[in-house]
Coordinates of C-alpha atoms and ligand atoms in Angstrom, one line a residue:
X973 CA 133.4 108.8 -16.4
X974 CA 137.1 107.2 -15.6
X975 CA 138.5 104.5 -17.2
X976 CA 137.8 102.8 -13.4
X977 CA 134.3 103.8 -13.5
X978 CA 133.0 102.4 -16.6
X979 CA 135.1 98.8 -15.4
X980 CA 137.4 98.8 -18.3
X981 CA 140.3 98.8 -15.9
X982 CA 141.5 95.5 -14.6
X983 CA 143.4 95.5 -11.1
X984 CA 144.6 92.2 -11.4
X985 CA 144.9 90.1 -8.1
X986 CA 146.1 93.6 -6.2
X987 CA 144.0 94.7 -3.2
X988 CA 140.6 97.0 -4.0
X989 CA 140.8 98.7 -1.2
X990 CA 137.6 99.9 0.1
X991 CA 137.5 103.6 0.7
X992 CA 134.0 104.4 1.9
X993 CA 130.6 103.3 1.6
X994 CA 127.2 104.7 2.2
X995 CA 123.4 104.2 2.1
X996 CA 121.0 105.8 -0.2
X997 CA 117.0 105.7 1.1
X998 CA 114.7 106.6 -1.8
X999 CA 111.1 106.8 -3.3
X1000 CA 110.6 107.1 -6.8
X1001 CA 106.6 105.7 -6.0
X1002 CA 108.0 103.2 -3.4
X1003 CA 110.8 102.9 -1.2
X1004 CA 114.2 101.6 -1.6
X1005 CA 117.2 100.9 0.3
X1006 CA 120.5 100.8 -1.8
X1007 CA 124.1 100.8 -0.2
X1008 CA 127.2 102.5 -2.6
X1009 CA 130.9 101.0 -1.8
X1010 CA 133.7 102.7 -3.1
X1011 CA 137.3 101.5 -3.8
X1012 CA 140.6 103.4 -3.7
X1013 CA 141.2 102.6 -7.5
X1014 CA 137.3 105.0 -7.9
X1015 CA 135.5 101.0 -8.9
X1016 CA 132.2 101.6 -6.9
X1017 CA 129.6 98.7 -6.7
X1018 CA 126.3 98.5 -5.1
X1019 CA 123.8 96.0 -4.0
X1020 CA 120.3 96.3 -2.6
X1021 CA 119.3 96.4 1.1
X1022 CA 115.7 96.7 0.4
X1023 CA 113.2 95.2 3.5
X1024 CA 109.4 96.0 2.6
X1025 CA 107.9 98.1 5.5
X1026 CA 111.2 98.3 7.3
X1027 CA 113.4 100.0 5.5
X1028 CA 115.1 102.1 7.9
X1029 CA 115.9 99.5 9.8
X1030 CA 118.1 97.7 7.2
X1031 CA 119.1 101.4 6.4
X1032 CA 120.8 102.0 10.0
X1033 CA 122.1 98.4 10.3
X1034 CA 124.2 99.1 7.8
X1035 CA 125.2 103.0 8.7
X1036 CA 125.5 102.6 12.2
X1037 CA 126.7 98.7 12.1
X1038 CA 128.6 97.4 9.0
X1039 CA 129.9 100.2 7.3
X1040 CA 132.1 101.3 9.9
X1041 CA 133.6 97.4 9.7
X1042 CA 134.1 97.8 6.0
X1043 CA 136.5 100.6 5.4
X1044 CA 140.0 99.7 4.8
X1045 CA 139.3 96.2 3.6
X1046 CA 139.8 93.9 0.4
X1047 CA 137.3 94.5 -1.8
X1048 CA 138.0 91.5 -3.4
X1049 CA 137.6 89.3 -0.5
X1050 CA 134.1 88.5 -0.8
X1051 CA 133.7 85.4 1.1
X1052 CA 135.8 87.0 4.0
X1053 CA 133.6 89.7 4.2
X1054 CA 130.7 87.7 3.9
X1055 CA 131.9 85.4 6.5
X1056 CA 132.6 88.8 8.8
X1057 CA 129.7 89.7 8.9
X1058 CA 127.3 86.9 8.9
X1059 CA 129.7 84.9 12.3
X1060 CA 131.5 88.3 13.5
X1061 CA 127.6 89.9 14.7
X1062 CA 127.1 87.3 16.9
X1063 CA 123.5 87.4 16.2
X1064 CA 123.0 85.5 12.8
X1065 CA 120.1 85.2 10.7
X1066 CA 116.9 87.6 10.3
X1067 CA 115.7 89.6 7.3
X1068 CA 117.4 92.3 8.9
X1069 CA 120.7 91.2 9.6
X1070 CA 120.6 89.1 6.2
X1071 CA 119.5 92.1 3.9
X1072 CA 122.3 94.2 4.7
X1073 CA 125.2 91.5 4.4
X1074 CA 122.6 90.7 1.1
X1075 CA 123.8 94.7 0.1
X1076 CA 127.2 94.6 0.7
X1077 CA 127.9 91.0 -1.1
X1078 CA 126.1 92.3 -4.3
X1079 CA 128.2 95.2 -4.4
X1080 CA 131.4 93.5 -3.7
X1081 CA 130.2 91.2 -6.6
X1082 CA 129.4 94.4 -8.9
X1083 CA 133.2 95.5 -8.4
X1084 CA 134.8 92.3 -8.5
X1085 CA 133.3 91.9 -12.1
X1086 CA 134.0 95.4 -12.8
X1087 CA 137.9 95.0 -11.8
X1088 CA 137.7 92.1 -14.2
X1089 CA 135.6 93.2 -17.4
X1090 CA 133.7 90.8 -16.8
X1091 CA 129.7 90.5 -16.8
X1092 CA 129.0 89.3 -13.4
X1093 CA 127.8 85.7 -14.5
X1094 CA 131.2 85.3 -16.2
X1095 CA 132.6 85.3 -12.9
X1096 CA 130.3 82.4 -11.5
X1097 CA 130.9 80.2 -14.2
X1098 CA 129.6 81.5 -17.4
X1099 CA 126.1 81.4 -19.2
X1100 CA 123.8 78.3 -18.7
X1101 CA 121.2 79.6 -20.7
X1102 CA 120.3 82.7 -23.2
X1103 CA 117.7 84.0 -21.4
X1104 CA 115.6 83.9 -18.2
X1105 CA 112.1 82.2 -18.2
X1106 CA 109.9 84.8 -16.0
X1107 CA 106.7 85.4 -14.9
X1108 CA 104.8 88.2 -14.7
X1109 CA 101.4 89.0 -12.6
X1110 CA 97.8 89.5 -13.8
X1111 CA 95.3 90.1 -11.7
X1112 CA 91.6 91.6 -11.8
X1113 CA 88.7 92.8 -9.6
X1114 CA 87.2 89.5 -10.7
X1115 CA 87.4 86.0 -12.4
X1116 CA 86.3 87.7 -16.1
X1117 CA 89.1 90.9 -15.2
X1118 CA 91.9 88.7 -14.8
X1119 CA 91.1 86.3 -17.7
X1120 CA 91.2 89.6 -19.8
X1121 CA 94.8 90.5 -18.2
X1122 CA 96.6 87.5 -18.7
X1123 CA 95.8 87.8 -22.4
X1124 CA 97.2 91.4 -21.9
X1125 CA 100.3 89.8 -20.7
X1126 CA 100.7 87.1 -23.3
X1127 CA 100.5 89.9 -26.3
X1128 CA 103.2 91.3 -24.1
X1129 CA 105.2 88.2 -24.8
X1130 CA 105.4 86.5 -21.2
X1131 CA 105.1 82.4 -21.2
X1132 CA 104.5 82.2 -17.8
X1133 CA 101.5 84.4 -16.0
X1134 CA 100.8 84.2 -12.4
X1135 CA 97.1 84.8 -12.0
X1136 CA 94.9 86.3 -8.8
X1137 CA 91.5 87.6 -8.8
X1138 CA 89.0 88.9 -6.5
X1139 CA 87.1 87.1 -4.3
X1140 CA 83.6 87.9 -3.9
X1141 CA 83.2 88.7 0.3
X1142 CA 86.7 89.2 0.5
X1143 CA 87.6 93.1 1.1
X1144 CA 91.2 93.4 -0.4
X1145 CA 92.3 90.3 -1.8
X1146 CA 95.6 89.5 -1.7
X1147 CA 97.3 90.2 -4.8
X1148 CA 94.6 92.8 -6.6
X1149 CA 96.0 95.7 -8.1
X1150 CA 94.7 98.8 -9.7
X1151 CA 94.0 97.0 -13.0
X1152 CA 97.3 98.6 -14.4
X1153 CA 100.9 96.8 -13.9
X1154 CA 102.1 98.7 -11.3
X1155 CA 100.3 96.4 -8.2
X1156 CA 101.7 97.7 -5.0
X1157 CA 100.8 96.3 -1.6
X1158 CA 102.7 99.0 0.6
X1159 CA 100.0 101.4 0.2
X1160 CA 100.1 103.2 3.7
X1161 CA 101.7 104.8 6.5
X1162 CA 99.7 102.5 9.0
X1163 CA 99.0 99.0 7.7
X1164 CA 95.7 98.5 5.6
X1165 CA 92.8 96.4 7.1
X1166 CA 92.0 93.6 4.8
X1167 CA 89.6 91.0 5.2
X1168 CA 90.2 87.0 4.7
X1169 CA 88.0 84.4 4.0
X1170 CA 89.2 80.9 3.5
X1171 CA 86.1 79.1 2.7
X1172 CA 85.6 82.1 -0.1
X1173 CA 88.9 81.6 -1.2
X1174 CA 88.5 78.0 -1.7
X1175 CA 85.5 78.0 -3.0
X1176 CA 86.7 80.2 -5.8
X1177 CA 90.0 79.4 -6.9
X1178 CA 89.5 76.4 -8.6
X1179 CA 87.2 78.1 -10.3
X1180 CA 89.2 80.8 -11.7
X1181 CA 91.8 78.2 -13.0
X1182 CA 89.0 76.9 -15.0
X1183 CA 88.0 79.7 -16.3
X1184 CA 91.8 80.8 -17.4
X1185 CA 92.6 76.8 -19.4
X1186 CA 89.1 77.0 -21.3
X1187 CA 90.1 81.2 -22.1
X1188 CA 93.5 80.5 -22.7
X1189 CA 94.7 76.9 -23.3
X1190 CA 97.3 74.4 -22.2
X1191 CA 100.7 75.9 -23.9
X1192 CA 100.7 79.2 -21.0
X1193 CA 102.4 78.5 -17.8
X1194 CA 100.3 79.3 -14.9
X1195 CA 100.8 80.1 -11.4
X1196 CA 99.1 81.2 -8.2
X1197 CA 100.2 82.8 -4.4
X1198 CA 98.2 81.7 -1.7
X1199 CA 100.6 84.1 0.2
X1200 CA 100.5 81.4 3.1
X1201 CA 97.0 81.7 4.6
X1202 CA 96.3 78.1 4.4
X1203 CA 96.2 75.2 6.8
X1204 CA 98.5 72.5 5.5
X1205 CA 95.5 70.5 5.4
X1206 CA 93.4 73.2 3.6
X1207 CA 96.6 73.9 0.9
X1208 CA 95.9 70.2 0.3
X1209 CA 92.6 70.6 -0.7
X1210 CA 93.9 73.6 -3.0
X1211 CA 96.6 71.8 -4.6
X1212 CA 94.0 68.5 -5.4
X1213 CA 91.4 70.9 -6.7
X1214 CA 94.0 72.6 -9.0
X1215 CA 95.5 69.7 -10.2
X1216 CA 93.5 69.4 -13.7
X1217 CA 94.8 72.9 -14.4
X1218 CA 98.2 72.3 -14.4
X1219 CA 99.7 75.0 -12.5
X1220 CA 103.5 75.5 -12.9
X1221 CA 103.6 76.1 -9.2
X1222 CA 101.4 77.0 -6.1
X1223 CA 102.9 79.3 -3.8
X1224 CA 103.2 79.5 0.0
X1225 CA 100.6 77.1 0.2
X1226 CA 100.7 77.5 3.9
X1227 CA 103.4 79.3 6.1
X1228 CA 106.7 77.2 6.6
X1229 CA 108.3 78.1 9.9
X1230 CA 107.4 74.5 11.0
X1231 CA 108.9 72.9 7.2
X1232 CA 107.9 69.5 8.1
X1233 CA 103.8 71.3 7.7
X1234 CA 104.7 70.6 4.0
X1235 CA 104.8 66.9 3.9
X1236 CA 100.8 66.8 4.5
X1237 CA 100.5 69.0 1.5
X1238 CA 103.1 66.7 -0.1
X1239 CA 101.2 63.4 0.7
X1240 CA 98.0 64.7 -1.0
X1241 CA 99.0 66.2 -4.0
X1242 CA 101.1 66.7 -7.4
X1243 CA 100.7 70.2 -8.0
X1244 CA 104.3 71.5 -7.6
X1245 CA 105.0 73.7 -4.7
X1246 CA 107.2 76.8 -3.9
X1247 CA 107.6 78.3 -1.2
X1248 CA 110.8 80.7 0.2
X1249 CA 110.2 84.7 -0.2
X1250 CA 110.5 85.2 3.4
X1251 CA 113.2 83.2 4.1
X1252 CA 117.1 84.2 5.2
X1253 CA 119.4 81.8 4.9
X1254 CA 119.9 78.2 3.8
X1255 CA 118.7 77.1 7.3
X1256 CA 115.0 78.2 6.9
X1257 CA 114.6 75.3 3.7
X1258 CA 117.1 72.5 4.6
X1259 CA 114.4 70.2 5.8
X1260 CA 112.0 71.6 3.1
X1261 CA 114.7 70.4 0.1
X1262 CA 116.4 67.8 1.7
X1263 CA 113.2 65.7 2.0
X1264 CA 111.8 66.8 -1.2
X1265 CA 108.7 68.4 0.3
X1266 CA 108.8 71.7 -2.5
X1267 CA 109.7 71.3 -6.0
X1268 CA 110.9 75.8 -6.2
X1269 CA 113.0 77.8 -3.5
X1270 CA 112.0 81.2 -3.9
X1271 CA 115.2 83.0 -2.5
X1272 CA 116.6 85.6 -3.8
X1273 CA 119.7 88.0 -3.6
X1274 CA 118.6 90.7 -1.1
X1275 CA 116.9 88.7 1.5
X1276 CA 119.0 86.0 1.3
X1277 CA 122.1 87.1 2.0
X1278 CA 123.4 88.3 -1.1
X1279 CA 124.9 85.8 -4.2
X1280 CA 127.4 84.4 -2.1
X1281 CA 124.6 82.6 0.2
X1282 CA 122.0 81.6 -2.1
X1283 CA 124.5 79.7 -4.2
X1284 CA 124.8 77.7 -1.5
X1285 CA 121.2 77.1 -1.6
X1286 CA 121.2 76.3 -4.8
X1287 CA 123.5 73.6 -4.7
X1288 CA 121.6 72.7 -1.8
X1289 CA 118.3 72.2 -3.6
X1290 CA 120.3 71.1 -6.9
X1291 CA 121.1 67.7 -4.9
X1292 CA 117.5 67.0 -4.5
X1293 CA 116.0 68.1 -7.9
X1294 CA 114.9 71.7 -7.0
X1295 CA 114.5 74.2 -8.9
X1296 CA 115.5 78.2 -8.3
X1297 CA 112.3 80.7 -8.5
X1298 CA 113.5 83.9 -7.2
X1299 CA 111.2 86.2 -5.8
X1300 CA 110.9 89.3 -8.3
X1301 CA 108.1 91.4 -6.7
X1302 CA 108.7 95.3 -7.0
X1303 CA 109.8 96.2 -3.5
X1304 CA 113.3 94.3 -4.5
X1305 CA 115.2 97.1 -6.7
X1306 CA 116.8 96.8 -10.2
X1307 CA 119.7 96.5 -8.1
X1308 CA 118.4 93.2 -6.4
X1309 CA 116.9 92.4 -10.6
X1310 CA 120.0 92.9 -12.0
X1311 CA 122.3 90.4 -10.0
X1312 CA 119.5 88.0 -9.7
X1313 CA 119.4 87.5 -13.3
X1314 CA 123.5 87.2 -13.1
X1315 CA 122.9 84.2 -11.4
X1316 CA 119.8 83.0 -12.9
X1317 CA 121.8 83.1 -16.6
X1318 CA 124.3 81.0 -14.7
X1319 CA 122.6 78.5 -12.0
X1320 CA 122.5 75.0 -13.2
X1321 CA 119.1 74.2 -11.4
X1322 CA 117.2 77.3 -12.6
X1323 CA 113.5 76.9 -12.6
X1324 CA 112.1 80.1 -13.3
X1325 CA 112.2 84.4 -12.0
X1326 CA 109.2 86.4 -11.3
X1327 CA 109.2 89.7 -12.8
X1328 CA 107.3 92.4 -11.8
X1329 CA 107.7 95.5 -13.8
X1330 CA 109.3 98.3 -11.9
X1331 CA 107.7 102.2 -12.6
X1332 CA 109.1 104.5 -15.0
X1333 CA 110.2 106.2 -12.4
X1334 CA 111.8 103.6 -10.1
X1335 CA 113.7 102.6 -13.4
X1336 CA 115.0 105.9 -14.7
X1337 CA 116.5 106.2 -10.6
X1338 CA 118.3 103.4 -11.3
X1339 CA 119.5 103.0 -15.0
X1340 CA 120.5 99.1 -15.9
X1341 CA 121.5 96.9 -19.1
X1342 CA 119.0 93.7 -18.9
X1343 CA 116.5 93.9 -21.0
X1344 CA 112.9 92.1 -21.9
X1345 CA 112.3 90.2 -25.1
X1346 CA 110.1 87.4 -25.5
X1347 CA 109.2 86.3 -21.7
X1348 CA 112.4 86.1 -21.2
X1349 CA 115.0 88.9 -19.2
X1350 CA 118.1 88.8 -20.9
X1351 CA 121.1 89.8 -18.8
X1352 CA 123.3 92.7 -20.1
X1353 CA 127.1 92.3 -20.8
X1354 CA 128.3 95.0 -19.1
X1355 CA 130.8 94.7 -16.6
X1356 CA 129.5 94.1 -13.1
X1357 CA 125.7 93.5 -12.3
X1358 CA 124.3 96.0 -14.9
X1359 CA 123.0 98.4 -12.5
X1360 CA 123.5 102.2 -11.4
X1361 CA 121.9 104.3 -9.5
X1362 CA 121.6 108.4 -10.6
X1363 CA 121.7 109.4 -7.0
X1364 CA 120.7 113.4 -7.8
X1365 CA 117.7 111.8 -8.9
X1366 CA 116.8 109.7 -6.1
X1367 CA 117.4 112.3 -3.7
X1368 CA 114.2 113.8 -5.4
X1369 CA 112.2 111.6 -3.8
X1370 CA 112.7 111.5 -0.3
X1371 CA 111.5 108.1 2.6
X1372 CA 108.1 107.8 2.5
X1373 CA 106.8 105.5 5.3
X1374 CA 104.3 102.8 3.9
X1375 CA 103.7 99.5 5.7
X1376 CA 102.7 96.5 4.1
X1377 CA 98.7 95.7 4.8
X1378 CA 97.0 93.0 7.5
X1379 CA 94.4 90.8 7.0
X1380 CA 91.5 90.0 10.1
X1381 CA 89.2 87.2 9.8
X1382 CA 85.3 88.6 9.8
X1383 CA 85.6 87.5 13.9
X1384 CA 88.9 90.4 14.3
X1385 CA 91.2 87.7 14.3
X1386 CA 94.3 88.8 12.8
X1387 CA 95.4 86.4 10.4
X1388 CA 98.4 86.0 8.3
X1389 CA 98.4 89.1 5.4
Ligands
LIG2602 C1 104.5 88.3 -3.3 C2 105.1 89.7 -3.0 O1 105.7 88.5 -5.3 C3 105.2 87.8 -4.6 O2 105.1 86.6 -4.7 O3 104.3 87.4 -2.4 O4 104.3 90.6 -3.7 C4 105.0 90.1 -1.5 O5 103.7 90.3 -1.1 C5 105.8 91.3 -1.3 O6 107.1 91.1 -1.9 C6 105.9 91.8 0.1 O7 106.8 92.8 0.2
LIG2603 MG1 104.6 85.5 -3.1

């Protein structure tokens, strides 16, 4: 490794002049979209591009589309680049559009910290905190399984434990793994037919929350997807019904194209709300934050268009008292992991991450600093994001095409997964 590569060398305010860049598609047990930028002065930085289901979409955006606009330029101007890309397309917005400008801002970040020694969160105004509160996900075939996992998880040292179970008449509930930690929704070439019950949900929820406080107390944080296949009215009901078991959040209570659907929620209930995993840009929560209708935005690096854009966000939200919750789930890489927690060690207004353990696999493809101690991630101190990827190994694992599952009502009505 040179003195460049292992980001002991400063370069000052001088140009980083961007030499080449490329995209690496991979599946060490699910796929991944990474893109690789290289400088003149041999700093290379990279950021994840990773769209669940349609990867090679976000794969040739940035192949056919944005590398070609990249070579040549200033590494170091981020915001330039960002600004390129997101007003020079034309066509703004879209998980598309936004996960590959998400790529390239990380790895501009990644090299801009690496020019200056510095630990990524240095660069965004130091540490806020010594660790990062997250959440990790139990889950069971039923109300008893899941009681047992979230103890499984709290000897593992996690504070906070999202919990989902099955439901009995429901074929596939959302959210139900294996029984081991690797839960991955992806699971075919065509999508999955699930099956969705509402009243069966319902019916059932409140009573696994029960359930989990008289198993496992008040101190554990507790949390719960509805993965948006709620009315506003029925989310309500939810949120009212949960509201002796003191969830730490409810999320994607209902779907939030149409944000003002969350003030009905809002009226009925105290049980906090986030809400966000889906969405691009600042544009898709304005109304949601500036009227105080969630209490989390779930937005994270790689579908939000990269650190630049969701600290805009965040200062967003900060104004009206809300809290960051970054979606952690495993389709977004180390890569995406790694500069997330950069940020969540630095964002005034952090609330919480969700971590999902990655595969030995997936992790040993893409080698990286933070670390786990105590239900906490604790961001490394190496220069940059913390990341790599051991590209010989990932091109062991060649594209795989999975799609994530749908869910039909027991009428064939296709319903939101
Ligand atoms: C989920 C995700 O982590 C979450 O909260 O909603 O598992 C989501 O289903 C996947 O990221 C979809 O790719
Ligand atoms: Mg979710």
């Amino acid at each position: 490794m040179s003195e460049a590569e292992d980001g002991s060398a400063a370069s000052g305010g001088g140009m980083l002049r961007i030499r080449g860049a490329r995209v690496v598609v991979t599946c060490p047990g699910r796929n991944f979209v990474t893109l690789v930028i290289e400088t003149d002065q041999g700093l290379t930085g990279i950021g994840d591009a990773t769209l669940n289901g349609r990867e090679l979409a976000v794969a040739s955006y940035l192949t056919d589309h944005v590398i070609p606009n990249l070579i040549g330029r200033d590494a170091h101007r981020i915001e330039d680049i960002w600004q390129f890309l997101y007003r020079g397309a034309y066509w703004r917005r879209g998980p598309v559009t936004m996960s590959a400008i998400a790529a390239v801002d990380t790895a501009l970040w990644d090299i801009k910290a690496k020019a200056a020694g510095l630990p990524l969160y240095q660069l965004l105004g130091g540490r806020s905190r010594e660790g990062v509160l997250v959440y990790g996900h139990a889950n069971g075939a039923d109300i008893e399984a899941t009681v047992d996992q979230v103890g499984a998880y709290r000897e593992m040292g996690y504070r906070a434990i999202r919990a989902q179970s099955g439901i009995p008449g429901v074929r596939g509930a959302y959210g139900v793994g294996r029984g081991d930690l690797y839960y991955e929704p992806a699971d075919a070439a065509l999508p999955t037919e699930t099956l969705w019950s509402t009243s069966a949900y319902l019916n059932h929820a409140p009573k696994l929350f029960e359930r989990l406080r008289m198993a496992h107390g008040d101190e554990i944080e507790l949390l719960h997807d509805v993965h948006h296949r709620l009315t506003p009215i029925e989310a309500a009901r939810l949120g009212k019904a949960l509201e002796p078991y003191r969830l730490f959040w409810l999320e994607d209570a209902t779907p939030a194209e149409n944000q003002e659907a969350f003030r009905l929620i809002r009226q009925h209930t105290v049980t906090p709300l986030a809400v966000g995993e889906v969405f691009n840009t600042i544009w898709d929560c304005r109304e949601l934050i500036q009227n105080q209708l969630i209490d989390y935005i779930r937005t994270t690096v790689v579908h939000a268009g990269g650190i630049t854009h969701l600290r805009r966000i965040a200062d967003l939200a900060a104004l009206y008292q809300v809290r960051t919750g970054s979606h952690g789930a495993t389709d977004l890489s180390p890569v995406c992991m790694g500069a997330a927690l950069h940020f969540d060690s630095w964002v005034p207004n952090f609330g919480i991450q969700e971590y999902m353990r990655h595969s030995p696999e997936t992790d040993a493809v893409f080698p990286h600093d933070y670390h786990f101690a105590d239900g906490y991630l604790i961001a490394g101190e190496a220069p940059g994001h913390g990341v790599t990827i051991d590209e010989t190994l990932a091109a062991r694992y060649p594209y795989e095409p999975r799609q994530l599952p749908v869910a039909r009502l027991a009428d064939g009505t296709l319903w939101h997964w």
